[in-house]
Tab-separated table of C-alpha atoms in Angstrom:
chain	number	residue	atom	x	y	z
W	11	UNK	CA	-6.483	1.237	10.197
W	12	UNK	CA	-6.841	-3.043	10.519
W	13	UNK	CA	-8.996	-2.679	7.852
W	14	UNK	CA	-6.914	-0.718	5.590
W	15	UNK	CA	-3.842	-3.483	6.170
W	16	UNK	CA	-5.945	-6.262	6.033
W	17	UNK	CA	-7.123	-5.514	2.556
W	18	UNK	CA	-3.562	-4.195	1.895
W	19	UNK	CA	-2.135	-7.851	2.726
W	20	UNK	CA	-4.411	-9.566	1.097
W	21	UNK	CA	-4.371	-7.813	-2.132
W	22	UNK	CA	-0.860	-7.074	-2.334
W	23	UNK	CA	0.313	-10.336	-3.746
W	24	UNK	CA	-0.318	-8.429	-7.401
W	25	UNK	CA	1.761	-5.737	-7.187
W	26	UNK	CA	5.255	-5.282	-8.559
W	27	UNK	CA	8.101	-6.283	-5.734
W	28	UNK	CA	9.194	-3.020	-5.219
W	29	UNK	CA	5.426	-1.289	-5.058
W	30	UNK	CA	4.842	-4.665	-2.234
W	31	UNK	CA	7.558	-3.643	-0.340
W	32	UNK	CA	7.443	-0.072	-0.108
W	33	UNK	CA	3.890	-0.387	1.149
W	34	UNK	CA	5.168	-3.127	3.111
W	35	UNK	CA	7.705	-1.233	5.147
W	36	UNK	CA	5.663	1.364	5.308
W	37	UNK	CA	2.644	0.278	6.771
W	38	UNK	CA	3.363	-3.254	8.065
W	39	UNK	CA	7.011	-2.324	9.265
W	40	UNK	CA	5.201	0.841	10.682
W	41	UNK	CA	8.269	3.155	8.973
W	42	UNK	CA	8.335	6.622	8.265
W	43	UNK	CA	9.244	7.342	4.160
W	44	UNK	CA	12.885	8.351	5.153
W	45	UNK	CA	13.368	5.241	7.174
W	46	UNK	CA	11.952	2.984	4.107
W	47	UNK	CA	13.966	4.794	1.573
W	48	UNK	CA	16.811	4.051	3.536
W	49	UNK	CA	16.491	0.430	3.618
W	50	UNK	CA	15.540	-0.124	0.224
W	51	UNK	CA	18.127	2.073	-1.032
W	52	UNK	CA	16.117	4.750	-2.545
W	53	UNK	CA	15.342	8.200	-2.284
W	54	UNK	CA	12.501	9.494	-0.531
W	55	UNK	CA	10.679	10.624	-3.634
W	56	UNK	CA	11.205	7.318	-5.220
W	57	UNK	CA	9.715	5.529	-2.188
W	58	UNK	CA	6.794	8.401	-2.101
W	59	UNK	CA	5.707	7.373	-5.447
W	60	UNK	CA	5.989	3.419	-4.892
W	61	UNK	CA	3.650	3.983	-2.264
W	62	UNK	CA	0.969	6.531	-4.031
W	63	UNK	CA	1.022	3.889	-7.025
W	64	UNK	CA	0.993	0.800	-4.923
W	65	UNK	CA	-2.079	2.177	-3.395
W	66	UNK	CA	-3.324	3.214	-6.212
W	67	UNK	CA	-2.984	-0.207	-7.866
W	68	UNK	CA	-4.504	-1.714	-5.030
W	69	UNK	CA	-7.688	0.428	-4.882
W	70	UNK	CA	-8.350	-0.351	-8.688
W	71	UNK	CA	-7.819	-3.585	-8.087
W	72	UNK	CA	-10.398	-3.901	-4.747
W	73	UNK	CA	-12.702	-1.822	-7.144
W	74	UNK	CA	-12.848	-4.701	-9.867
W	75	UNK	CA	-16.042	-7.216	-9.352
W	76	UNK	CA	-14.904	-10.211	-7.371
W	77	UNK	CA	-12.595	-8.615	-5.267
W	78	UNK	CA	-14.282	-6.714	-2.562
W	79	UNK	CA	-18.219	-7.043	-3.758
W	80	UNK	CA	-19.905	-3.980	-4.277
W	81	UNK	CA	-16.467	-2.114	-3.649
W	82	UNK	CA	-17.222	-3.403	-0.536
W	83	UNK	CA	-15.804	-1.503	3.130
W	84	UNK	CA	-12.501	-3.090	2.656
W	85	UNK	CA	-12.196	-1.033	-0.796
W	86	UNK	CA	-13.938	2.259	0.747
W	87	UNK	CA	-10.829	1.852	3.490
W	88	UNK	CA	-8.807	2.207	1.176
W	89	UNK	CA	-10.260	5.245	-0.094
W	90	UNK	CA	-10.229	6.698	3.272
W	91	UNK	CA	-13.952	6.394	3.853
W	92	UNK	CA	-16.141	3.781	5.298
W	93	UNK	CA	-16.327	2.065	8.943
């Protein structure tokens, strides 16, 4: 999992605010999706799909060339493979 949030944090900084903090909450804050969608005022659905597309984002994004070489462990993490 530390390598999952460690790429998380340190690609994040590109993603919308609400995608950032969704994930945020979610994984950094350790929440469950009914305890996130209650603090940013959502619905659970709404925060469900902030955090599939923030992911989402973030995975393209480690995929691109300079970001994690080779799509490099930090990127396979993400995928749910690797070390």
């Amino acid at each position: 999992r530390r390598p999952r949030l460690a790429a998380l944090r340190e690609q994040g900084t590109g993603l919308p605010p609400d995608r950032r903090e969704a994930l945020e909450l979610r994984f950094f804050g350790d929440l469950d999706v009914r305890q996130v969608a209650a603090v940013m005022n959502r619905n659970e659905g709404a925060v469900k799909m902030l955090v599939h597309r923030g992911l989402a984002q973030l995975r393209r994004a480690m995929a691109e060339p300079g970001s994690a070489p080779g799509g490099g462990p930090a990127a396979r993490s993400l995928r749910g493979g690797g070390s």
